[in-house]
Structure formats: C-alpha cells, structure tokens
C-alpha cells in the first residue's frame, strides 16, 4: 500500500511538471478537469487494484494516452536530431561567449564530482569489491560463530569439516583459511618475511581465482596432515622476490623451515582472502603444524579459522542463515563443551573484517561528499539564475515570436548538461589523482597493505550518473524560472524587476540559506572529528611506553622446539636488559592498539555464580617477564608475571581491573581461580585497565598469561629505551645474532610508529572532513556574496533615491549588511539543528568528546559569521559609494 502510494505521488508530480511545461496557459482551463479525473483514477488504481493487474494496466495506459495533451504530441517533432543539433550549437555558443562563468561553473562542479568519484573509488575498493582477482564477489558471504553477545567468532577445523559435510542450504561450497606471517627462503639465500594463508584445498575453486602457471590445490593435497608440502605463490611474490622466474613451478622453497614444492602461481590481481592485505604464499591447511605452532587441526575448541561461502544461484542470505542456525544448533548439542551456546551466522563481505572496520568511515565520507555536491549544485543554480536574469529580454523576444516554453526549458537544460559534462570530465580527471590518496593515510605497518583504489569502469559510471543528476538538480529550477518571464513588462523594459525579480530573488536567497545550512553541518562535523583526533592523541591508553623499539622473531622457521624456545627468549631478555640505554625489555605475542580482533576464550570463575545464559569471555595476551614494567602498565595489586611462572609450576594469570571488579565484586581477586582450556590458573596480579584494540572501545575483560607457561615461537621483542629508540636497533640485532646467527629480525619499528596506526582512521576522517568543510564554506561565501552583490545591483535606483533624499552612507551599509547577516542567521539556525542530528549519528566514531561539544558549535558559528560579514562588506561599501545622480539614471 505504501509503495503504491509513493509511486502514485511521484508519477503525479512528473505529470504535473509536464503539464506546466508543455500546455499553453490559455488551454489549461479546458483540460484541467479531465486531467484531475485521470489522475484520480490512476491513484485509485494504484491503491486498490489487486485483481487482473494486466487488464487494469492496459486500461490505464489507454486512458493515459487518450488524455495526453495534443500539444505534447505535436511538440515531439521538436526533439528531432536536427533540432537537438541546433540547440547544442546554440548552447555551445552561449557557454563559450562567457568563458569566466563557464570556468567557474566547471570548476565548482568538477570539485563536487571529483570528491564523489574519489570516495566512491575507496568504497568500491574496501566494501563493494574488497578482494581483487576474485570473481563474482557479490555471491561470497562470511560465516561466523555467534553467541548471545558476539557475532564474530572463528571456527575450529573439526567444526568446519562438520559444517561442510552438512551441506548448508543456499551455499554451493565453503572454504576455511587463516592468515599468518611466514619466513620464505630459496636455496641458500637469506629468509624473506612474507604473509600467507593456510587454506582448504577448495580455496581457489570457490573463490574462482585463475592460476596462471601450474595448478591450484586438489582434494588430494589436503587428505593427510603433514604429507602434502606443496604451495601456491601469489603473482606479486613471483615477480618481486623471484623476478618472474619461469622455472619456479616445480622448485622447492623453504617455508618456516619446511621444504615446500611450488605447484602454481595465482592470478596477477589476486591478493588473498584477507581484505586490505596482500598475501604471497598459500599452503594447504593440513600443513598447519609446519607453519603454525601447536596441533590445532584435531582440537574442536581451538577456533582459529575464518570461513567464507559461495551462495548458490538465486539463494538468499535469509534462507542460508536459517539453514546455518539449524546446523549450529546440532553442533552445540553434539559437542556442548566446545560449542555450547554457539550458533552460526552469515553476512555479506562488507560486514566482515577490515571492511566492517572501514564501513562507518566510508559511509560518513560518502554522506559528506554528497553534501558537498548539493552545496555545489545550489551554488551553480544561483549562478544560472543570475545569468538567466540578464537574458530576460532575449527570452521574452523568443516567446513573443512563438517559441514554446518547453523549447526554452530544453535549451536551458542542454546548456546545463554541457556545463555538467565539463564538470564531470574535470571531476573524473581530478579523481585519477586523488583516488590513490587512500594509502597516504595508512601509517607504517608490518602488514603488506593491499588496498589498490583506482578509477574503474564502475567509478566512471558512477561519476557520469552523479554528473547527470547534478545537471538536472542545478539546471531544472533556473530553467523553469527563466522560461516564465512577464513578456510584456520585459519588452517594455519597465517593471520586470518588480514583477518577476522578487520571486527570483527569494529563490536565490533560499539557495544561499541552504548552502549556509549544509556548510554548518560539515564544519561542525569537521570540528568534532578534529577535536576527537586531538583527544585521541593525548588520551591515556593504559600504558606509558612511547620511546620503544619493536621487532618480531619467529623461532619456528629455525627448528626451535618449546624448551629451546623458552630458554632463547629468557636469555635474550637478560642480554637486552644489560645493554646501556635500555631501561627494560620483554616479549609479547600481541601489542595493544593493533586494530586486530585479538584472541579471546571462554572462561569459568571459581566462586562466581553465572546468571542463566550468561557468557564469560576474556581476551588474553601472552607476555614475558617485565612486560608490565616495559610497557608502563601500572600494577594495582599482587605481582607481575616473572621468572617464577615457568612450565611445571602452578599456572598464573594477571587480570585487569574490569575483570576483577565484575567477577570478584565483594572480595579480592588475588588468589582466585580462572578455568579455561589449559586448566585452572591462579590470579597473581591485577593491572590497570587499558585500550586493547581501539581508543574508543568499552572496557573489556583481559588476562595476561606467561609465555613460559603458554609458549609461542613467534613473538615481538619489546625494548624501552632512554633516548632515541632507533639507536638501540644495532645493539638488539647483535644480541640476537650472538644467540643464533641465522635468526633474522622482522617488522622493526618504533612504538610511535605503531601507535600511529591506532589513530589513522580518526586522522583520515578529520583531515577529509576539514578539507570538505573548507570547500563548503568557500562555496557558501561565494553564493552569499553573489546574492548580496546582485541585490545591490537590482536596487541601484532605490539606493540612489534613498541617498538623494538624505540617507547617510552608514545606513546604506547597515541595510546591505543586515541582508547578508539575516540570510546567514537563518542558515545557521537550520544548520545547527541538522548538525546536532548528524553528531548523534556519528557519536560512535568520536573519542573523548560528546556529539554536542560546545566548542565545535561555537567555533563554527563564529567562523561562519566572520566570513559572512566579510562577504557582505564589499557589496555594502560598493552600495555606499554610489553617486545618487548616476544611480537615478540607470533605469
């Protein structure tokens, strides 16, 4: 019902617009009653017709054609190729005749279209087509484990096998994968740090990725764990590491210390299945123990895999979700210890991983550039209205000689389309340069960033659509206004400004008010995000380390087992601690504020009675001794993890304040028991809460485990220095070589560089909003100046009379300034209301400030009033400088 009503209203408005455009005024009264009857019957049919729709539509179309005005049918001949060509030539001459106007109009629209094309190219790269080289991405979905409070859980390998064997309805097939850092060595060369994936054998088939050399994986490559040491390389690794060696397929490479035979090279554009990360090596998941520590394939409770599925033809996500829910319930019943309370969810790719992280940012930027385009269109509409005012005599003459109003409207629209075409071309050209700026916002990171924003056919098509819509938006209203002058008054050159100028003036003022209001929204949002970025940079993340050096070490590739690995890290810490200039050193499995999802697990707390259906989940990290001292994390109670916490002794855990308050509300958490997969662990210390993933995250449960009791061969060495941390790199490298000359350091960076990654999203949106806000402010000021200047020109005779009767120049200045400030004030009032609503929508992306931050609103009001006053002063002074005698002779 609502849809029919909306369609009826839209078509009724189109019908009325055609009526106004093509039916002569003297014949409207004759046909008005018939048109009303036809529209009423049409509305009634849309709202009530349910039986025999085809018959009803034929009857409707026949009545509509019979009621079509003869004037409209007769004027079809005006749309012949010859007439269109004539109008195009005339429009071109009118545009070329005023080059300054044309350049300004093309520049304004080019900025609007270029901004939209640039941001859309980023949206396409991060959300619409996030996996280069993958065919039919719209059919891919992400599967995730879900609970009552979580929807982003990974899968264990046994759960994946059972899920695939159940053949979920709506999915052709599913794949599992896990991204990881690898050490790649060819022959006797030095190892190279690369990123790759553990994948199921059907990985390339489900993603529909072409193999350009050799072959992809087959089911036989994944049948026996540890028996298929084969690998597929990415095209980038083939070209950059092996210089496109044609003999690479069939050769043996060493990956994490294990020989692998290269069986294929993936397509050039393919970068893997992790959004935004360029991966180089793909190995079968059955080789997990060779490239990733531990034996994870047989443990149902070890959820370390991500899962994608390909939808069947004509399948919907809703039906697939229902089928997965049934399978999830079956797994929860069959394996309650590992899957109790869990189900399975499904979502499009743009709601997964990095795409989901960037979704609010890209949505905000698309809204912002849309507002910029609206401001540009309003500015251009004002320019076209002013230009049309100077062509009133020409238009009146053409109407007096028999030209139809529809012909004039078409002529003006063709001129608008030509201007828009120039602006669209300029915008697309601009976006060729700006599309690649996405990567400039991403700070140094050990991850190989794989975003490749560019101008694709989809971006060009979007730009053409935006250009056409903009041409209609800024060209239609001026065309309708300009094609309806008072012919008699205009030809007599008297009274034209009194009869029609007032209406045009009000329309131009309305456009200026709209520009000011939209500018207020952008400026307030830009100020909010700038203040948010400032707060983020000085906020307390829960640790004090700033002068620190980070470096990654992977012992698995050099054949270290757990006892040797534990001894190596202990000896390395002791050696680093003795270096002059190093205050403290430790190791950790993960760093805070790395934007990763983090590792978490379900736990049980002795002495805590869970509410029915309550889930107890805690994120965790594995750290070495002196970690809290090195990071500068305050210890609230108890002790830190140290050399006493070794394998064979009671498991120890340090928790944060949030976890201690929640599960030990009326007693000390020290000595409490936390149970999870490895067994019971005793709480030996409580540390201050921190920020673990994002600066604006809510407090969460967090645990720290000792590396010597929960071993991992790949860790980050963390060094706190007294001076410049980069100066300690040589000393750290020398100590590592002293312990193992064949062991390299990877991903070396400072703590300051690492922390830049935590604020890159606020910095990006703050920078872009600031640029777009300034652009919107400039356009609004130009529009305001144009309206005031045009108003002064139209009122030249009135001002001359006032001054001849004794009006002081100051009163003339105040009169003109009052007009500009009134328009600005109305726009401010409207814009502030819109800005409050926009701030509430964006509040989830702000850090440390509210969506109604007073400083942001006051600063915007002050800035806008100052520039509005400046835009009004020049026309005001020009009006005050008029000679009354000259002014009285102007008309």
Short mmCIF file of N, CA, C and O in Angstrom, two decimals, residues 89-208:
data_model
loop_
_atom_site.label_atom_id
_atom_site.label_comp_id
_atom_site.label_asym_id
_atom_site.label_seq_id
_atom_site.Cartn_x
_atom_site.Cartn_y
_atom_site.Cartn_z
N UNK A 89 24.44 23.47 -30.67
CA UNK A 89 25.33 24.51 -31.19
C UNK A 89 25.06 25.84 -30.51
O UNK A 89 25.98 26.58 -30.16
N UNK A 90 23.76 26.17 -30.32
CA UNK A 90 23.41 27.43 -29.66
C UNK A 90 23.91 27.43 -28.21
O UNK A 90 24.46 28.43 -27.73
N UNK A 91 23.73 26.29 -27.50
CA UNK A 91 24.20 26.21 -26.13
C UNK A 91 25.72 26.35 -26.05
O UNK A 91 26.25 27.01 -25.15
N UNK A 92 26.42 25.74 -26.99
CA UNK A 92 27.87 25.87 -27.01
C UNK A 92 28.31 27.32 -27.20
O UNK A 92 29.23 27.78 -26.54
N UNK A 93 27.63 28.03 -28.12
CA UNK A 93 27.98 29.44 -28.33
C UNK A 93 27.74 30.26 -27.07
O UNK A 93 28.53 31.14 -26.72
N UNK A 94 26.63 30.00 -26.37
CA UNK A 94 26.33 30.74 -25.15
C UNK A 94 27.35 30.46 -24.05
O UNK A 94 27.69 31.35 -23.27
N UNK A 95 27.84 29.23 -24.01
CA UNK A 95 28.82 28.88 -22.99
C UNK A 95 30.18 29.51 -23.30
O UNK A 95 30.85 30.06 -22.43
N UNK A 96 30.59 29.45 -24.57
CA UNK A 96 31.89 29.99 -24.97
C UNK A 96 31.90 31.51 -24.86
O UNK A 96 32.94 32.12 -24.59
N UNK A 97 30.73 32.13 -25.04
CA UNK A 97 30.66 33.59 -25.02
C UNK A 97 31.06 34.15 -23.66
O UNK A 97 31.55 35.28 -23.57
N UNK A 98 30.85 33.39 -22.58
CA UNK A 98 31.18 33.86 -21.25
C UNK A 98 32.18 32.87 -20.62
O UNK A 98 31.79 32.01 -19.82
N UNK A 99 33.44 32.96 -20.99
CA UNK A 99 34.42 31.97 -20.51
C UNK A 99 34.61 32.01 -18.99
O UNK A 99 34.83 30.98 -18.37
N UNK A 100 34.55 33.19 -18.38
CA UNK A 100 34.76 33.27 -16.94
C UNK A 100 33.67 32.50 -16.20
O UNK A 100 33.95 31.72 -15.28
N UNK A 101 32.41 32.72 -16.61
CA UNK A 101 31.30 31.99 -16.00
C UNK A 101 31.47 30.49 -16.20
O UNK A 101 31.27 29.69 -15.28
N UNK A 102 31.86 30.08 -17.41
CA UNK A 102 32.00 28.66 -17.72
C UNK A 102 33.10 28.03 -16.88
O UNK A 102 32.93 26.93 -16.33
N UNK A 103 34.23 28.71 -16.76
CA UNK A 103 35.34 28.16 -15.98
C UNK A 103 34.94 27.99 -14.52
O UNK A 103 35.22 26.96 -13.88
N UNK A 104 34.26 29.00 -13.96
CA UNK A 104 33.84 28.92 -12.57
C UNK A 104 32.86 27.77 -12.37
O UNK A 104 32.98 26.97 -11.43
N UNK A 105 31.87 27.66 -13.28
CA UNK A 105 30.86 26.60 -13.15
C UNK A 105 31.50 25.23 -13.27
O UNK A 105 31.20 24.31 -12.48
N UNK A 106 32.39 25.04 -14.24
CA UNK A 106 33.04 23.75 -14.43
C UNK A 106 33.93 23.41 -13.23
O UNK A 106 33.97 22.26 -12.77
N UNK A 107 34.63 24.41 -12.68
CA UNK A 107 35.49 24.17 -11.53
C UNK A 107 34.67 23.76 -10.31
O UNK A 107 35.04 22.82 -9.59
N UNK A 108 33.56 24.46 -10.07
CA UNK A 108 32.74 24.14 -8.90
C UNK A 108 32.18 22.72 -9.01
O UNK A 108 32.28 21.92 -8.08
N UNK A 109 31.61 22.40 -10.17
CA UNK A 109 31.05 21.06 -10.33
C UNK A 109 32.14 20.01 -10.38
O UNK A 109 31.96 18.88 -9.89
N UNK A 110 33.29 20.33 -10.97
CA UNK A 110 34.40 19.37 -11.01
C UNK A 110 34.86 18.98 -9.63
O UNK A 110 35.15 17.81 -9.38
N UNK A 111 34.90 19.96 -8.71
CA UNK A 111 35.28 19.64 -7.34
C UNK A 111 34.25 18.71 -6.69
O UNK A 111 34.61 17.75 -6.00
N UNK A 112 32.96 19.00 -6.92
CA UNK A 112 31.91 18.15 -6.34
C UNK A 112 31.93 16.75 -6.90
O UNK A 112 31.87 15.76 -6.15
N UNK A 113 32.02 16.62 -8.23
CA UNK A 113 32.04 15.30 -8.86
C UNK A 113 33.33 14.57 -8.52
O UNK A 113 33.33 13.35 -8.25
N UNK A 114 34.47 15.28 -8.52
CA UNK A 114 35.75 14.65 -8.20
C UNK A 114 35.77 14.09 -6.79
O UNK A 114 36.28 12.98 -6.55
N UNK A 115 35.20 14.85 -5.83
CA UNK A 115 35.14 14.35 -4.45
C UNK A 115 34.29 13.09 -4.37
O UNK A 115 34.67 12.11 -3.69
N UNK A 116 33.16 13.07 -5.04
CA UNK A 116 32.28 11.89 -5.02
C UNK A 116 32.94 10.70 -5.71
O UNK A 116 32.85 9.57 -5.21
N UNK A 117 33.61 10.94 -6.84
CA UNK A 117 34.27 9.84 -7.54
C UNK A 117 35.40 9.26 -6.71
O UNK A 117 35.60 8.04 -6.66
N UNK A 118 36.16 10.13 -6.03
CA UNK A 118 37.27 9.65 -5.22
C UNK A 118 36.77 8.77 -4.07
O UNK A 118 37.28 7.65 -3.87
N UNK A 119 35.80 9.27 -3.32
CA UNK A 119 35.32 8.49 -2.18
C UNK A 119 34.63 7.21 -2.66
O UNK A 119 34.76 6.16 -2.02
N UNK A 120 33.92 7.28 -3.79
CA UNK A 120 33.28 6.06 -4.29
C UNK A 120 34.33 5.03 -4.70
O UNK A 120 34.12 3.82 -4.52
N UNK A 121 35.46 5.48 -5.24
CA UNK A 121 36.52 4.52 -5.58
C UNK A 121 37.06 3.84 -4.32
O UNK A 121 37.39 2.65 -4.34
N UNK A 122 37.11 4.59 -3.21
CA UNK A 122 37.52 3.98 -1.95
C UNK A 122 36.47 3.00 -1.44
O UNK A 122 36.79 1.94 -0.92
N UNK A 123 35.20 3.37 -1.59
CA UNK A 123 34.11 2.48 -1.17
C UNK A 123 34.14 1.19 -1.98
O UNK A 123 33.98 0.08 -1.44
N UNK A 124 34.38 1.32 -3.28
CA UNK A 124 34.44 0.12 -4.12
C UNK A 124 35.60 -0.78 -3.69
O UNK A 124 35.46 -2.00 -3.62
N UNK A 125 36.74 -0.16 -3.37
CA UNK A 125 37.93 -0.94 -3.00
C UNK A 125 37.76 -1.64 -1.66
O UNK A 125 38.21 -2.78 -1.49
N UNK A 126 37.12 -0.98 -0.71
CA UNK A 126 37.06 -1.52 0.65
C UNK A 126 35.77 -2.27 0.96
O UNK A 126 35.77 -3.13 1.84
N UNK A 127 34.68 -1.95 0.25
CA UNK A 127 33.39 -2.55 0.59
C UNK A 127 32.77 -3.34 -0.55
O UNK A 127 32.30 -4.46 -0.35
N UNK A 128 32.72 -2.75 -1.75
CA UNK A 128 31.98 -3.40 -2.84
C UNK A 128 32.79 -4.51 -3.50
O UNK A 128 32.24 -5.55 -3.84
N UNK A 129 34.07 -4.27 -3.72
CA UNK A 129 34.94 -5.30 -4.33
C UNK A 129 36.23 -5.40 -3.50
O UNK A 129 37.30 -5.02 -3.95
N UNK A 130 36.13 -5.91 -2.27
CA UNK A 130 37.28 -5.89 -1.38
C UNK A 130 38.35 -6.93 -1.68
O UNK A 130 39.44 -6.85 -1.13
N UNK A 131 38.06 -7.91 -2.54
CA UNK A 131 39.01 -8.99 -2.82
C UNK A 131 39.40 -8.95 -4.30
O UNK A 131 38.71 -9.54 -5.14
N UNK A 132 40.48 -8.26 -4.67
CA UNK A 132 40.90 -8.22 -6.07
C UNK A 132 41.19 -9.61 -6.60
O UNK A 132 41.73 -10.47 -5.90
N UNK A 133 40.85 -9.82 -7.86
CA UNK A 133 41.13 -11.09 -8.51
C UNK A 133 40.13 -12.18 -8.23
O UNK A 133 40.22 -13.27 -8.81
N UNK A 134 39.13 -11.92 -7.36
CA UNK A 134 38.10 -12.91 -7.04
C UNK A 134 36.88 -12.62 -7.89
O UNK A 134 36.40 -11.49 -7.95
N UNK A 135 36.38 -13.64 -8.56
CA UNK A 135 35.24 -13.48 -9.44
C UNK A 135 33.92 -13.55 -8.68
O UNK A 135 33.79 -14.29 -7.71
N UNK A 136 32.94 -12.76 -9.14
CA UNK A 136 31.57 -12.80 -8.59
C UNK A 136 31.58 -12.65 -7.07
O UNK A 136 31.05 -13.47 -6.32
N UNK A 137 32.18 -11.55 -6.61
CA UNK A 137 32.32 -11.34 -5.17
C UNK A 137 30.97 -11.12 -4.49
O UNK A 137 30.84 -11.36 -3.27
N UNK A 138 29.98 -10.67 -5.24
CA UNK A 138 28.68 -10.43 -4.62
C UNK A 138 28.02 -11.72 -4.15
O UNK A 138 27.07 -11.69 -3.36
N UNK A 139 28.52 -12.88 -4.62
CA UNK A 139 27.97 -14.16 -4.20
C UNK A 139 28.71 -14.76 -3.00
O UNK A 139 28.32 -15.80 -2.49
N UNK A 140 29.76 -14.08 -2.54
CA UNK A 140 30.52 -14.58 -1.40
C UNK A 140 29.95 -14.01 -0.10
O UNK A 140 29.55 -12.85 -0.05
N UNK A 141 29.93 -14.83 0.93
CA UNK A 141 29.46 -14.40 2.25
C UNK A 141 30.45 -14.89 3.30
O UNK A 141 31.19 -15.85 3.08
N UNK A 142 30.47 -14.20 4.42
CA UNK A 142 31.32 -14.58 5.54
C UNK A 142 30.50 -15.30 6.59
O UNK A 142 29.42 -14.84 6.97
N UNK A 143 30.99 -16.44 7.04
CA UNK A 143 30.33 -17.22 8.10
C UNK A 143 31.07 -16.98 9.40
O UNK A 143 32.31 -16.96 9.42
N UNK A 144 30.33 -16.78 10.47
CA UNK A 144 30.92 -16.52 11.77
C UNK A 144 30.16 -17.28 12.85
O UNK A 144 28.94 -17.44 12.77
N UNK A 145 30.90 -17.70 13.87
CA UNK A 145 30.24 -18.24 15.04
C UNK A 145 29.59 -17.12 15.83
O UNK A 145 30.12 -16.01 15.92
N UNK A 146 28.44 -17.39 16.41
CA UNK A 146 27.70 -16.36 17.14
C UNK A 146 27.27 -16.89 18.50
O UNK A 146 27.08 -18.10 18.69
N UNK A 147 27.15 -15.98 19.44
CA UNK A 147 26.54 -16.25 20.73
C UNK A 147 25.55 -15.13 21.00
O UNK A 147 25.28 -14.30 20.13
N UNK A 148 25.02 -15.07 22.19
CA UNK A 148 24.06 -14.01 22.51
C UNK A 148 24.69 -12.64 22.48
O UNK A 148 24.02 -11.64 22.21
N UNK A 149 25.98 -12.56 22.76
CA UNK A 149 26.65 -11.27 22.83
C UNK A 149 27.73 -11.07 21.78
O UNK A 149 28.29 -10.00 21.66
N UNK A 150 28.05 -12.09 20.98
CA UNK A 150 29.12 -11.99 19.99
C UNK A 150 28.62 -12.48 18.65
O UNK A 150 27.77 -13.36 18.55
N UNK A 151 29.19 -11.90 17.59
CA UNK A 151 28.84 -12.35 16.24
C UNK A 151 30.07 -12.41 15.36
O UNK A 151 29.96 -12.30 14.14
N UNK A 152 31.26 -12.55 15.96
CA UNK A 152 32.50 -12.51 15.19
C UNK A 152 33.45 -13.65 15.56
O UNK A 152 34.66 -13.52 15.45
N UNK A 153 32.91 -14.79 15.97
CA UNK A 153 33.75 -15.89 16.43
C UNK A 153 34.26 -16.71 15.24
O UNK A 153 33.58 -16.87 14.22
N UNK A 154 35.47 -17.25 15.41
CA UNK A 154 36.08 -18.08 14.37
C UNK A 154 35.61 -19.53 14.52
O UNK A 154 34.83 -19.88 15.42
N UNK A 155 36.12 -20.38 13.61
CA UNK A 155 35.75 -21.80 13.59
C UNK A 155 36.98 -22.65 13.89
O UNK A 155 38.10 -22.31 13.51
N UNK A 156 36.75 -23.78 14.53
CA UNK A 156 37.80 -24.80 14.62
C UNK A 156 37.74 -25.67 13.37
O UNK A 156 36.73 -25.69 12.65
N UNK A 157 38.83 -26.39 13.13
CA UNK A 157 38.86 -27.23 11.93
C UNK A 157 37.83 -28.36 11.99
O UNK A 157 37.14 -28.61 11.00
N UNK A 158 37.66 -29.05 13.13
CA UNK A 158 36.60 -30.07 13.17
C UNK A 158 35.21 -29.48 12.94
O UNK A 158 34.38 -30.11 12.26
N UNK A 159 34.93 -28.31 13.49
CA UNK A 159 33.63 -27.69 13.24
C UNK A 159 33.45 -27.34 11.77
O UNK A 159 32.36 -27.47 11.21
N UNK A 160 34.53 -26.89 11.14
CA UNK A 160 34.45 -26.58 9.71
C UNK A 160 34.13 -27.84 8.90
O UNK A 160 33.29 -27.81 7.99
N UNK A 161 34.81 -28.95 9.20
CA UNK A 161 34.57 -30.18 8.46
C UNK A 161 33.12 -30.63 8.63
O UNK A 161 32.47 -31.06 7.65
N UNK A 162 32.59 -30.56 9.84
CA UNK A 162 31.20 -30.97 10.06
C UNK A 162 30.24 -30.02 9.34
O UNK A 162 29.22 -30.47 8.81
N UNK A 163 30.55 -28.74 9.37
CA UNK A 163 29.69 -27.77 8.68
C UNK A 163 29.67 -28.02 7.18
O UNK A 163 28.61 -28.01 6.55
N UNK A 164 30.82 -28.28 6.61
CA UNK A 164 30.87 -28.53 5.16
C UNK A 164 30.17 -29.84 4.81
O UNK A 164 29.47 -29.93 3.79
N UNK A 165 30.33 -30.85 5.66
CA UNK A 165 29.67 -32.13 5.39
C UNK A 165 28.16 -32.02 5.47
O UNK A 165 27.44 -32.76 4.81
N UNK A 166 27.65 -31.06 6.26
CA UNK A 166 26.20 -30.88 6.39
C UNK A 166 25.58 -30.21 5.17
O UNK A 166 24.35 -30.19 5.04
N UNK A 167 26.41 -29.65 4.28
CA UNK A 167 25.95 -29.01 3.03
C UNK A 167 24.81 -28.01 3.32
O UNK A 167 23.65 -28.28 3.03
N UNK A 168 25.14 -26.86 3.89
CA UNK A 168 24.10 -25.87 4.22
C UNK A 168 23.30 -25.46 2.99
O UNK A 168 23.87 -25.26 1.91
N UNK A 169 22.00 -25.34 3.17
CA UNK A 169 21.14 -24.92 2.07
C UNK A 169 21.49 -23.48 1.67
O UNK A 169 21.65 -22.61 2.51
N UNK A 170 21.60 -23.25 0.37
CA UNK A 170 21.90 -21.92 -0.14
C UNK A 170 23.37 -21.68 -0.40
O UNK A 170 23.73 -20.63 -0.96
N UNK A 171 24.24 -22.62 -0.01
CA UNK A 171 25.67 -22.46 -0.24
C UNK A 171 26.17 -23.58 -1.15
O UNK A 171 25.95 -24.76 -0.89
N UNK A 172 26.88 -23.18 -2.22
CA UNK A 172 27.49 -24.18 -3.09
C UNK A 172 28.64 -24.90 -2.40
O UNK A 172 28.79 -26.11 -2.51
N UNK A 173 29.46 -24.12 -1.70
CA UNK A 173 30.60 -24.71 -1.00
C UNK A 173 31.13 -23.66 -0.03
O UNK A 173 30.80 -22.48 -0.11
N UNK A 174 31.98 -24.11 0.90
CA UNK A 174 32.59 -23.19 1.87
C UNK A 174 34.08 -23.47 1.94
O UNK A 174 34.55 -24.57 1.61
N UNK A 175 34.84 -22.46 2.34
CA UNK A 175 36.28 -22.58 2.49
C UNK A 175 36.68 -22.08 3.87
O UNK A 175 35.95 -21.31 4.51
N UNK A 176 37.84 -22.52 4.34
CA UNK A 176 38.40 -22.04 5.60
C UNK A 176 39.83 -21.59 5.34
O UNK A 176 40.53 -22.15 4.49
N UNK A 177 40.27 -20.57 6.09
CA UNK A 177 41.61 -20.03 5.88
C UNK A 177 42.06 -19.33 7.15
O UNK A 177 41.27 -18.96 8.01
N UNK A 178 43.37 -19.12 7.22
CA UNK A 178 43.97 -18.41 8.35
C UNK A 178 45.20 -17.67 7.85
O UNK A 178 46.11 -18.27 7.28
N UNK A 179 45.23 -16.34 8.01
CA UNK A 179 46.39 -15.56 7.63
C UNK A 179 47.48 -15.66 8.68
O UNK A 179 47.21 -15.77 9.88
N UNK A 180 48.74 -15.62 8.24
CA UNK A 180 49.86 -15.73 9.17
C UNK A 180 51.13 -15.21 8.50
O UNK A 180 51.24 -15.14 7.26
N UNK A 181 52.10 -14.82 9.33
CA UNK A 181 53.40 -14.39 8.84
C UNK A 181 54.28 -15.62 8.64
O UNK A 181 54.26 -16.56 9.44
N UNK A 182 55.08 -15.60 7.56
CA UNK A 182 55.90 -16.74 7.21
C UNK A 182 57.32 -16.28 6.89
O UNK A 182 57.55 -15.13 6.50
N UNK A 183 58.24 -17.22 7.02
CA UNK A 183 59.63 -17.00 6.61
C UNK A 183 59.87 -17.81 5.34
O UNK A 183 59.73 -19.04 5.34
N UNK A 184 60.24 -17.13 4.26
CA UNK A 184 60.40 -17.77 2.96
C UNK A 184 61.87 -17.72 2.55
O UNK A 184 62.49 -16.66 2.55
N UNK A 185 62.41 -18.89 2.22
CA UNK A 185 63.82 -18.97 1.82
C UNK A 185 63.93 -19.79 0.54
O UNK A 185 63.29 -20.84 0.40
N UNK A 186 64.76 -19.31 -0.39
CA UNK A 186 65.01 -20.04 -1.64
C UNK A 186 66.48 -20.43 -1.69
O UNK A 186 67.36 -19.55 -1.76
N UNK A 187 66.76 -21.73 -1.62
CA UNK A 187 68.14 -22.19 -1.66
C UNK A 187 68.90 -21.72 -0.44
O UNK A 187 68.46 -21.82 0.70
N UNK A 188 70.06 -21.10 -0.68
CA UNK A 188 70.89 -20.63 0.42
C UNK A 188 70.76 -19.15 0.68
O UNK A 188 71.58 -18.58 1.41
N UNK A 189 69.73 -18.52 0.12
CA UNK A 189 69.56 -17.07 0.29
C UNK A 189 69.04 -16.76 1.69
O UNK A 189 68.62 -17.64 2.44
N UNK A 190 69.08 -15.47 2.04
CA UNK A 190 68.56 -15.03 3.31
C UNK A 190 67.04 -15.18 3.33
O UNK A 190 66.37 -14.99 2.30
N UNK A 191 66.45 -15.51 4.49
CA UNK A 191 64.99 -15.65 4.54
C UNK A 191 64.30 -14.30 4.36
O UNK A 191 64.82 -13.26 4.76
N UNK A 192 63.14 -14.35 3.76
CA UNK A 192 62.34 -13.16 3.50
C UNK A 192 61.03 -13.29 4.28
O UNK A 192 60.40 -14.35 4.29
N UNK A 193 60.66 -12.21 4.93
CA UNK A 193 59.40 -12.20 5.69
C UNK A 193 58.24 -11.94 4.72
O UNK A 193 58.21 -10.93 4.03
N UNK A 194 57.31 -12.87 4.65
CA UNK A 194 56.13 -12.72 3.80
C UNK A 194 54.89 -13.05 4.62
O UNK A 194 54.98 -13.59 5.73
N UNK A 195 53.76 -12.71 4.06
CA UNK A 195 52.48 -13.06 4.68
C UNK A 195 51.75 -14.02 3.77
O UNK A 195 51.77 -13.89 2.54
N UNK A 196 51.13 -15.01 4.37
CA UNK A 196 50.42 -16.00 3.58
C UNK A 196 49.19 -16.52 4.29
O UNK A 196 48.72 -15.95 5.28
N UNK A 197 48.66 -17.63 3.77
CA UNK A 197 47.43 -18.20 4.32
C UNK A 197 47.51 -19.71 4.34
O UNK A 197 48.03 -20.35 3.42
N UNK A 198 46.98 -20.26 5.42
CA UNK A 198 46.61 -21.68 5.45
C UNK A 198 45.21 -21.78 4.84
O UNK A 198 44.29 -21.08 5.30
N UNK A 199 45.03 -22.63 3.84
CA UNK A 199 43.74 -22.67 3.14
C UNK A 199 43.32 -24.12 2.93
O UNK A 199 44.14 -25.04 2.90
N UNK A 200 42.02 -24.30 2.79
CA UNK A 200 41.49 -25.62 2.44
C UNK A 200 41.71 -25.87 0.95
O UNK A 200 41.85 -24.93 0.16
N UNK A 201 41.75 -27.14 0.53
CA UNK A 201 42.09 -27.43 -0.87
C UNK A 201 41.14 -26.81 -1.90
O UNK A 201 41.54 -26.59 -3.05
N UNK A 202 39.89 -26.53 -1.51
CA UNK A 202 38.94 -25.96 -2.46
C UNK A 202 39.00 -24.44 -2.51
O UNK A 202 38.12 -23.79 -3.07
N UNK A 203 40.04 -23.85 -1.92
CA UNK A 203 40.14 -22.40 -1.76
C UNK A 203 40.03 -21.67 -3.10
O UNK A 203 39.18 -20.79 -3.29
N UNK A 204 40.88 -22.02 -4.06
CA UNK A 204 40.91 -21.29 -5.33
C UNK A 204 39.67 -21.57 -6.17
O UNK A 204 39.20 -20.70 -6.92
N UNK A 205 39.11 -22.77 -6.06
CA UNK A 205 37.92 -23.10 -6.83
C UNK A 205 36.71 -22.31 -6.35
O UNK A 205 35.94 -21.79 -7.17
N UNK A 206 36.53 -22.21 -5.04
CA UNK A 206 35.37 -21.49 -4.52
C UNK A 206 35.50 -19.99 -4.78
O UNK A 206 34.52 -19.32 -5.14
N UNK A 207 36.70 -19.45 -4.64
CA UNK A 207 36.90 -18.02 -4.92
C UNK A 207 36.94 -17.72 -6.42
O UNK A 207 36.86 -16.55 -6.81
N UNK A 208 37.07 -18.77 -7.23
CA UNK A 208 37.14 -18.63 -8.69
C UNK A 208 38.32 -17.75 -9.08
O UNK A 208 38.19 -16.74 -9.77
#
